Tab-separated table of C-alpha atoms in Angstrom:
chain	number	residue	atom	x	y	z
A	1	MET	CA	80.317	105.747	20.873
A	2	THR	CA	78.249	102.711	19.884
A	3	LEU	CA	80.169	102.438	16.597
A	4	LEU	CA	83.469	102.496	18.485
A	5	ALA	CA	82.403	99.690	20.847
A	6	VAL	CA	80.897	97.525	18.104
A	7	THR	CA	83.968	97.934	15.875
A	8	PHE	CA	86.316	97.014	18.718
A	9	PHE	CA	84.454	93.842	19.720
A	10	VAL	CA	83.923	92.691	16.140
A	11	LEU	CA	87.622	93.070	15.347
A	12	MET	CA	88.570	91.301	18.556
A	13	ILE	CA	86.214	88.403	17.813
A	14	LEU	CA	87.731	88.147	14.324
A	15	GLY	CA	91.127	87.592	15.964
A	16	LEU	CA	92.832	90.901	15.204
A	17	PRO	CA	95.578	91.779	17.733
A	18	ILE	CA	94.163	93.823	20.602
A	19	ALA	CA	96.336	96.881	19.868
A	20	PHE	CA	95.107	97.125	16.266
A	21	ALA	CA	91.502	96.436	17.272
A	22	ILE	CA	91.685	99.418	19.624
A	23	GLY	CA	93.449	101.595	17.055
A	24	ILE	CA	91.070	100.872	14.183
A	25	ALA	CA	88.034	101.335	16.448
A	26	GLY	CA	89.414	104.671	17.627
A	27	PHE	CA	90.168	105.935	14.119
A	28	THR	CA	86.680	104.825	13.024
A	29	PHE	CA	85.190	107.058	15.712
A	30	PHE	CA	87.212	110.085	14.624
A	31	ALA	CA	86.655	109.423	10.910
A	32	THR	CA	82.868	109.334	11.313
A	33	GLY	CA	82.369	111.599	14.317
A	34	PRO	CA	82.147	115.315	15.009
A	35	MET	CA	85.926	115.792	15.288
A	36	PRO	CA	88.541	115.622	12.499
A	37	PRO	CA	90.815	112.536	12.343
A	38	SER	CA	93.803	114.776	13.068
A	39	ILE	CA	92.580	115.064	16.682
A	40	GLY	CA	92.829	111.291	17.020
A	41	VAL	CA	96.383	111.322	15.681
A	42	GLN	CA	97.266	114.071	18.147
A	43	GLN	CA	95.907	111.976	21.020
A	44	VAL	CA	98.059	109.022	19.963
A	45	ALA	CA	101.119	111.280	19.934
A	46	SER	CA	100.296	112.984	23.233
A	47	ALA	CA	99.826	109.629	24.972
A	48	SER	CA	103.493	108.908	24.309
A	49	GLN	CA	104.694	112.168	25.894
A	50	SER	CA	104.575	110.945	29.480
A	51	PHE	CA	107.525	110.641	31.826
A	52	PRO	CA	105.860	107.991	34.072
A	53	LEU	CA	105.555	105.666	31.061
A	54	LEU	CA	109.337	105.239	31.069
A	55	ALA	CA	108.810	102.847	33.957
A	56	VAL	CA	107.185	100.304	31.625
A	57	PRO	CA	110.147	99.457	29.323
A	58	PHE	CA	112.585	99.644	32.238
A	59	PHE	CA	110.669	97.186	34.413
A	60	VAL	CA	110.003	94.868	31.461
A	61	LEU	CA	113.738	94.766	30.690
A	62	ALA	CA	114.647	94.327	34.359
A	63	GLY	CA	112.271	91.371	34.626
A	64	HIS	CA	113.779	89.605	31.609
A	65	MET	CA	117.298	90.246	32.905
A	66	MET	CA	116.416	88.950	36.360
A	67	ASN	CA	115.153	85.705	34.854
A	68	ARG	CA	118.617	85.141	33.375
A	69	THR	CA	120.672	85.797	36.494
A	70	GLY	CA	119.997	82.565	38.378
A	71	ILE	CA	117.439	84.303	40.580
A	72	THR	CA	114.626	81.924	39.610
A	73	SER	CA	116.493	78.789	40.737
A	74	ARG	CA	117.415	80.444	44.023
A	75	LEU	CA	113.826	81.509	44.673
A	76	ILE	CA	112.608	77.971	43.962
A	77	ALA	CA	115.121	76.589	46.448
A	78	CYS	CA	114.103	79.174	49.038
A	79	SER	CA	110.393	78.458	48.564
A	80	SER	CA	110.992	74.716	48.835
A	81	VAL	CA	112.772	75.088	52.161
A	82	LEU	CA	110.051	77.345	53.579
A	83	VAL	CA	106.866	75.434	52.671
A	84	SER	CA	107.560	72.032	51.082
A	85	TRP	CA	106.925	70.361	54.478
A	86	MET	CA	103.221	71.248	54.275
A	87	ALA	CA	100.486	69.072	52.736
A	88	GLY	CA	100.616	69.560	48.983
A	89	GLY	CA	104.205	70.675	49.371
A	90	LEU	CA	105.004	71.360	45.718
A	91	ALA	CA	101.743	73.254	45.223
A	92	GLN	CA	102.642	75.435	48.205
A	93	VAL	CA	106.048	76.054	46.619
A	94	CYS	CA	104.296	77.306	43.453
A	95	ILE	CA	102.205	79.796	45.439
A	96	VAL	CA	105.121	81.143	47.469
A	97	LEU	CA	107.281	81.310	44.346
A	98	SER	CA	104.587	83.387	42.597
A	99	THR	CA	104.733	85.836	45.488
A	100	LEU	CA	108.502	86.105	45.314
A	101	MET	CA	108.600	86.221	41.511
A	102	GLY	CA	105.955	88.958	41.536
A	103	GLY	CA	108.608	91.245	42.957
A	104	VAL	CA	110.914	90.371	40.069
A	105	SER	CA	108.961	89.813	36.861
A	106	GLY	CA	105.961	92.140	37.257
A	107	SER	CA	104.021	89.977	34.769
A	108	ALA	CA	101.420	87.350	35.707
A	109	VAL	CA	101.599	85.530	32.370
A	110	ALA	CA	105.415	85.404	32.425
A	111	ASP	CA	105.322	84.043	35.976
A	112	ALA	CA	102.738	81.391	35.079
A	113	ALA	CA	104.660	80.272	31.981
A	114	MET	CA	107.920	79.986	33.907
A	115	GLU	CA	106.380	77.903	36.706
A	116	ALA	CA	104.515	75.677	34.241
A	117	ARG	CA	107.797	74.848	32.488
A	118	ILE	CA	109.921	74.362	35.600
A	119	LEU	CA	107.599	73.078	38.352
A	120	GLY	CA	104.588	71.740	36.434
A	121	PRO	CA	106.121	68.443	35.235
A	122	GLY	CA	107.388	67.743	38.773
A	123	LEU	CA	103.920	68.118	40.292
A	124	ILE	CA	102.334	65.838	37.689
A	125	ALA	CA	105.078	63.219	38.137
A	126	ARG	CA	104.356	63.155	41.893
A	127	GLY	CA	100.678	62.367	41.378
A	128	TYR	CA	99.061	65.804	41.301
A	129	SER	CA	96.314	65.962	38.695
A	130	ARG	CA	96.981	68.072	35.614
A	131	GLY	CA	93.972	70.264	36.332
A	132	PHE	CA	95.031	70.937	39.914
A	133	THR	CA	98.603	71.650	38.828
A	134	ALA	CA	97.498	74.065	36.116
A	135	ALA	CA	95.021	75.785	38.456
A	136	VAL	CA	97.564	76.336	41.227
A	137	ILE	CA	100.152	77.760	38.835
A	138	ALA	CA	97.771	79.968	36.837
A	139	VAL	CA	95.688	81.422	39.672
A	140	SER	CA	98.667	81.986	41.994
A	141	SER	CA	100.296	84.103	39.271
A	142	LEU	CA	97.523	86.610	40.031
A	143	ILE	CA	99.601	87.678	43.053
A	144	THR	CA	101.882	89.439	40.574
A	145	ALA	CA	99.067	91.929	39.885
A	146	THR	CA	99.508	93.519	43.317
A	147	ILE	CA	103.031	92.718	44.523
A	148	PRO	CA	105.346	95.568	43.402
A	149	PRO	CA	106.563	96.244	40.780
A	150	SER	CA	103.266	95.434	39.051
A	151	LEU	CA	103.106	96.761	35.484
A	152	GLY	CA	99.329	97.003	35.806
A	153	LEU	CA	99.609	99.323	38.790
A	154	ILE	CA	102.052	101.523	36.859
A	155	LEU	CA	99.543	101.861	34.001
A	156	TYR	CA	96.650	102.494	36.394
A	157	GLY	CA	98.622	105.205	38.164
A	158	PHE	CA	99.560	106.761	34.830
A	159	VAL	CA	96.011	106.833	33.435
A	160	GLY	CA	94.295	107.774	36.695
A	161	ASN	CA	96.919	110.247	37.915
A	162	VAL	CA	97.333	108.227	41.120
A	163	SER	CA	100.637	107.998	43.019
A	164	ILE	CA	102.510	104.931	41.743
A	165	GLY	CA	104.616	104.906	44.911
A	166	ARG	CA	101.482	104.645	47.076
A	167	LEU	CA	100.104	101.932	44.780
A	168	PHE	CA	103.298	99.897	45.175
A	169	LEU	CA	103.128	100.181	48.963
A	170	ALA	CA	99.406	99.385	48.988
A	171	GLY	CA	99.946	96.158	47.036
A	172	ILE	CA	102.092	94.487	49.674
A	173	VAL	CA	99.406	93.396	52.154
A	174	PRO	CA	96.849	92.277	49.514
A	175	GLY	CA	99.576	90.256	47.794
A	176	LEU	CA	100.578	88.517	51.027
A	177	LEU	CA	96.936	87.907	51.961
A	178	MET	CA	96.305	86.394	48.534
A	179	MET	CA	99.243	84.075	49.083
A	180	ALA	CA	97.768	83.025	52.441
A	181	PHE	CA	94.255	82.469	51.033
A	182	LEU	CA	95.574	80.347	48.158
A	183	MET	CA	97.902	78.348	50.420
A	184	VAL	CA	95.029	77.473	52.755
A	185	THR	CA	92.911	76.423	49.767
A	186	ALA	CA	95.718	74.236	48.386
A	187	TRP	CA	96.295	72.730	51.850
A	188	LEU	CA	92.621	71.783	52.247
A	189	ILE	CA	92.490	70.151	48.799
A	190	ALA	CA	95.817	68.379	49.336
A	191	ARG	CA	94.686	66.957	52.682
A	192	ARG	CA	91.492	65.613	51.126
A	193	ARG	CA	93.263	64.039	48.140
A	194	GLY	CA	96.343	62.790	49.932
A	195	TYR	CA	98.873	65.034	48.198
A	196	GLY	CA	101.758	64.691	50.620
A	197	ALA	CA	104.580	66.909	51.746
A	198	GLU	CA	107.975	66.907	50.047
A	199	ALA	CA	109.938	67.379	53.265
A	200	LYS	CA	109.412	65.229	56.343
A	201	ALA	CA	109.610	68.050	58.870
A	202	PRO	CA	109.554	71.842	59.028
A	203	PRO	CA	112.951	73.420	58.280
A	204	SER	CA	115.317	74.359	61.039
A	205	LEU	CA	116.228	77.978	61.622
A	206	ALA	CA	119.634	77.304	60.086
A	207	ASP	CA	118.032	75.887	56.928
A	208	VAL	CA	115.809	78.950	56.581
A	209	ARG	CA	118.763	81.252	57.139
A	210	ARG	CA	120.808	79.526	54.424
A	211	ALA	CA	117.946	79.527	51.916
A	212	VAL	CA	117.164	83.189	52.508
A	213	ALA	CA	120.836	84.131	52.322
A	214	ASP	CA	121.221	82.324	48.996
A	215	ALA	CA	118.221	84.210	47.532
A	216	LYS	CA	118.943	87.495	49.283
A	217	TRP	CA	119.504	89.578	46.141
A	218	ALA	CA	116.133	88.580	44.712
A	219	LEU	CA	114.377	89.121	48.049
A	220	LEU	CA	115.997	92.533	48.496
A	221	PHE	CA	114.951	93.743	45.046
A	222	PRO	CA	111.313	94.757	45.778
A	223	LEU	CA	112.347	96.130	49.165
A	224	ALA	CA	115.033	98.250	47.522
A	225	LEU	CA	112.466	99.620	45.066
A	226	LEU	CA	110.038	100.564	47.815
A	227	PHE	CA	112.665	102.216	49.990
A	228	ALA	CA	114.040	104.102	46.992
A	229	ILE	CA	110.585	105.521	46.202
A	230	ARG	CA	109.648	106.179	49.834
A	231	GLY	CA	112.983	107.804	50.573
A	232	GLY	CA	112.591	110.161	47.655
A	233	LEU	CA	115.736	108.888	45.949
A	234	PHE	CA	113.902	108.093	42.713
A	235	THR	CA	110.567	108.692	41.051
A	236	PRO	CA	108.718	105.520	39.945
A	237	SER	CA	110.096	106.049	36.417
A	238	GLU	CA	113.652	106.506	37.663
A	239	VAL	CA	113.351	103.480	39.914
A	240	GLY	CA	112.704	101.438	36.761
A	241	ALA	CA	116.146	102.461	35.501
A	242	PHE	CA	117.533	101.545	38.920
A	243	ALA	CA	115.928	98.111	38.533
A	244	VAL	CA	117.807	97.534	35.272
A	245	VAL	CA	121.110	98.559	36.888
A	246	TYR	CA	120.341	96.321	39.887
A	247	ALA	CA	119.644	93.352	37.594
A	248	ALA	CA	122.887	93.968	35.712
A	249	VAL	CA	124.958	94.176	38.911
A	250	VAL	CA	123.389	91.012	40.318
A	251	GLY	CA	123.719	89.133	37.023
A	252	PHE	CA	127.264	90.153	36.048
A	253	LEU	CA	129.031	90.709	39.380
A	254	LEU	CA	127.206	88.824	42.151
A	255	HIS	CA	125.671	85.699	40.594
A	256	ARG	CA	127.902	85.866	37.505
A	257	GLU	CA	125.285	84.087	35.382
A	258	LEU	CA	124.216	86.950	33.088
A	259	THR	CA	126.314	86.519	29.945
A	260	TRP	CA	126.327	88.841	26.942
A	261	LYS	CA	124.310	86.269	25.024
A	262	ARG	CA	121.667	86.146	27.744
A	263	LEU	CA	121.638	89.929	27.933
A	264	THR	CA	121.000	90.107	24.183
A	265	GLU	CA	118.119	87.639	24.548
A	266	ALA	CA	116.650	89.712	27.394
A	267	LEU	CA	116.913	92.899	25.331
A	268	THR	CA	115.234	91.262	22.340
A	269	GLU	CA	112.318	89.947	24.407
A	270	ALA	CA	111.974	93.269	26.226
A	271	VAL	CA	111.761	95.159	22.913
A	272	VAL	CA	108.985	92.850	21.689
A	273	ASP	CA	107.003	93.079	24.946
A	274	THR	CA	107.467	96.832	25.241
A	275	GLY	CA	106.386	97.391	21.649
A	276	MET	CA	103.190	95.434	22.207
A	277	ILE	CA	102.376	97.233	25.480
A	278	MET	CA	103.155	100.695	24.097
A	279	LEU	CA	100.976	100.185	21.021
A	280	ILE	CA	98.060	99.355	23.302
A	281	ILE	CA	98.798	102.392	25.483
A	282	LEU	CA	99.057	104.824	22.557
A	283	PHE	CA	95.885	103.693	20.822
A	284	SER	CA	94.075	103.559	24.162
A	285	GLY	CA	94.898	107.254	24.641
A	286	MET	CA	92.871	108.018	21.520
A	287	VAL	CA	89.944	105.854	22.626
A	288	GLY	CA	90.111	107.334	26.134
A	289	TYR	CA	89.742	110.823	24.671
A	290	ALA	CA	86.698	109.656	22.711
A	291	ILE	CA	85.166	108.145	25.851
A	292	ILE	CA	85.576	111.398	27.752
A	293	PHE	CA	84.318	113.475	24.806
A	294	GLU	CA	81.135	111.397	24.676
A	295	GLN	CA	80.711	111.924	28.448
A	296	ALA	CA	80.637	108.185	29.119
A	297	PRO	CA	81.844	108.609	32.746
A	298	GLN	CA	78.934	110.935	33.495
A	299	SER	CA	76.425	108.561	31.904
A	300	VAL	CA	77.749	105.543	33.788
A	301	ALA	CA	77.867	107.527	37.041
A	302	ALA	CA	74.266	108.601	36.613
A	303	ALA	CA	73.189	105.006	35.963
A	304	LEU	CA	75.022	103.688	39.024
A	305	THR	CA	73.925	106.419	41.402
A	306	ALA	CA	70.353	105.865	40.245
A	307	LEU	CA	70.659	102.382	41.708
A	308	THR	CA	72.472	103.328	44.915
A	309	GLU	CA	74.692	106.023	46.370
A	310	GLU	CA	76.256	103.749	48.980
A	311	PRO	CA	80.014	103.753	48.156
A	312	VAL	CA	80.552	100.071	48.951
A	313	LEU	CA	77.653	99.003	46.744
A	314	VAL	CA	78.789	101.252	43.886
A	315	VAL	CA	82.289	99.759	44.091
A	316	ALA	CA	80.813	96.253	44.253
A	317	LEU	CA	78.741	96.870	41.102
A	318	ILE	CA	81.800	98.215	39.286
A	319	LEU	CA	83.898	95.210	40.351
A	320	VAL	CA	81.234	92.798	39.091
A	321	PHE	CA	81.227	94.610	35.750
A	322	LEU	CA	85.046	94.533	35.622
A	323	PHE	CA	85.071	90.809	36.369
A	324	VAL	CA	82.641	90.094	33.520
A	325	ALA	CA	84.614	92.369	31.181
A	326	GLY	CA	87.843	90.656	32.250
A	327	LEU	CA	86.467	87.348	30.983
A	328	PHE	CA	86.594	88.720	27.436
A	329	VAL	CA	89.174	91.534	27.319
A	330	GLU	CA	92.849	91.570	28.341
A	331	SER	CA	93.576	93.280	31.672
A	332	THR	CA	95.924	95.952	30.272
A	333	VAL	CA	93.247	97.118	27.854
A	334	LEU	CA	90.615	97.291	30.598
A	335	VAL	CA	92.856	99.344	32.860
A	336	LEU	CA	93.661	101.829	30.118
A	337	LEU	CA	90.094	102.175	28.841
A	338	LEU	CA	87.987	101.899	31.997
A	339	THR	CA	90.073	103.728	34.592
A	340	PRO	CA	89.057	107.145	33.129
A	341	ILE	CA	85.409	106.057	33.416
A	342	PHE	CA	85.232	104.495	36.874
A	343	LEU	CA	87.810	106.405	38.894
A	344	PRO	CA	85.927	109.759	38.563
A	345	ILE	CA	82.794	107.935	39.752
A	346	VAL	CA	84.193	106.428	42.961
A	347	GLN	CA	86.433	109.270	44.113
A	348	PRO	CA	83.582	111.768	44.775
A	349	LEU	CA	81.975	109.040	46.911
A	350	GLY	CA	85.015	109.029	49.191
A	351	VAL	CA	86.693	105.916	47.795
A	352	ASP	CA	90.488	106.249	47.785
A	353	GLY	CA	92.002	105.967	44.305
A	354	VAL	CA	94.780	103.713	45.622
A	355	HIS	CA	92.292	101.351	47.272
A	356	PHE	CA	90.182	101.192	44.118
A	357	GLY	CA	93.283	100.601	41.990
A	358	ILE	CA	94.283	97.503	43.955
A	359	LEU	CA	90.758	96.110	43.716
A	360	MET	CA	90.513	96.909	40.004
A	361	MET	CA	93.861	95.339	39.100
A	362	THR	CA	93.068	92.167	41.045
A	363	VAL	CA	89.658	91.743	39.422
A	364	VAL	CA	90.661	92.461	35.824
A	365	THR	CA	93.802	90.319	36.051
A	366	LEU	CA	91.682	87.438	37.363
A	367	GLY	CA	90.214	87.337	33.851
A	368	SER	CA	93.586	86.068	32.596
A	369	MET	CA	92.997	82.916	34.652
A	370	THR	CA	89.419	82.254	33.497
A	371	PRO	CA	87.722	81.314	30.212
A	372	PRO	CA	86.930	82.183	27.507
A	373	VAL	CA	90.038	84.280	26.703
A	374	GLY	CA	92.293	83.819	29.754
A	375	VAL	CA	95.861	84.243	28.502
A	376	ALA	CA	97.519	82.710	31.577
A	377	MET	CA	95.005	79.850	31.564
A	378	TYR	CA	95.693	78.901	27.944
A	379	THR	CA	99.447	79.332	28.411
A	380	VAL	CA	99.605	76.964	31.375
A	381	CYS	CA	97.153	74.440	29.919
A	382	SER	CA	99.086	74.246	26.657
A	383	LEU	CA	102.437	73.812	28.411
A	384	LEU	CA	101.071	71.079	30.701
A	385	ASP	CA	98.858	69.427	28.064
A	386	CYS	CA	95.862	69.956	30.364
A	387	PRO	CA	92.269	70.039	29.027
A	388	VAL	CA	90.686	73.431	29.651
A	389	GLU	CA	87.553	71.748	31.025
A	390	GLU	CA	89.581	70.008	33.723
A	391	TYR	CA	91.370	73.235	34.542
A	392	VAL	CA	88.081	75.138	34.945
A	393	VAL	CA	86.716	72.627	37.463
A	394	GLU	CA	89.950	72.502	39.475
A	395	SER	CA	90.346	76.284	39.491
A	396	LEU	CA	86.955	77.005	41.076
A	397	PRO	CA	88.150	76.714	44.725
A	398	PHE	CA	91.123	79.003	44.030
A	399	VAL	CA	89.006	81.566	42.173
A	400	GLY	CA	86.551	81.411	45.089
A	401	ALA	CA	89.385	82.146	47.518
A	402	VAL	CA	90.428	85.188	45.458
A	403	VAL	CA	86.831	86.456	45.322
A	404	ALA	CA	86.573	86.063	49.115
A	405	LEU	CA	89.745	88.128	49.514
A	406	ILE	CA	88.380	90.833	47.194
A	407	VAL	CA	85.261	91.047	49.372
A	408	VAL	CA	87.419	91.417	52.487
A	409	LEU	CA	89.568	94.134	50.890
A	410	THR	CA	86.474	95.977	49.661
A	411	LEU	CA	84.869	96.042	53.108
A	412	TRP	CA	88.067	96.861	54.994
A	413	PRO	CA	90.079	99.387	52.949
A	414	GLY	CA	92.443	99.876	55.878
A	415	LEU	CA	94.082	96.562	54.980
A	416	VAL	CA	95.142	98.134	51.692
A	417	LEU	CA	95.884	101.670	52.847
A	418	PHE	CA	97.592	101.410	56.216
A	419	ILE	CA	101.123	100.911	54.811
A	420	PRO	CA	100.964	103.786	52.282
A	421	ASN	CA	99.257	106.012	54.855
A	422	ALA	CA	101.900	105.215	57.439
A	423	LEU	CA	104.914	105.687	55.155
A	424	MET	CA	103.678	108.368	52.747
């Protein structure tokens, strides 16, 4: 087990792509361990034989198609009408847009990159500092980790055998609360620095009605997914196919902005993204088998319970570990590798797997917004030409707001579970 971990981290430090670092580390374990390498190959193959995994390529394709249907511009307009009258108006638009885009793209990095290209230059031109602009865009993209359809929640449900439908429903309240926490933080900073509102007064009811009506197909998308799953019309995998059909209907027939050229571009990008994600998933299946074979969950459980058997404290210790790990390892990898370790530890203590999944996804995805290897952080900073040092300082209040929310959700699981419990 030590050889596997050392090989993985050495290869990652050397700059090898994450998927190949996992794969080589896994094959090293089987080549030098008590089991023949053919077992490792079998685990790679068996990881691909999963019906729930069909949701991944479908939702990835749907997200790329949605971004080419004019939905983004309509969501920006809707967000501007709703919150641009507040202090730090454009920053508030970024946060609300992340919430709305989370129901479309399913990817925090894709959301952050899009907002950095479209809204970032406007914020800087209006006097917002580059660090503040980058921090608002990067950290608010974290909302995508919980708002359905989150790709991370799909992978967590697949690995942990947890209901993806319940996970989708459970992500609604935490996502909205995260939006509220970040908006309050942005408002306080904007008031202190004099970042003004874009609109002179709150919108009238007629303005809100027009903005919502113009963006109705984007706003209805996550609701349609949830109702389809709750109503038993589709499984989570089938609802991914429905998402692709929905995007095509909106793009070709309703907005009439999805051309064949744009569709080809969406397909090409979806193939690249899906290939990368699936490689990580397949090789992680092999490493996951090795982790279970070496009884790592039992060893970690024994170490934690030796410290305390209080469920809240055990969860808190795990979340601290996940946060530190998220600083160095990409969130998808952590979900695939660590869910089989930690979920069997917390469930016997009475912690709901859905509740733990929301906490886990939020914490590990936060690593994408923090140094030293934050993908969303580097993406936004490079697009906005922002020094990482400035970003780190400006992001501290927003990261603090997210940590405060995680504490609240940990102590009051009912905030996460009352919607799935009520509807499912």
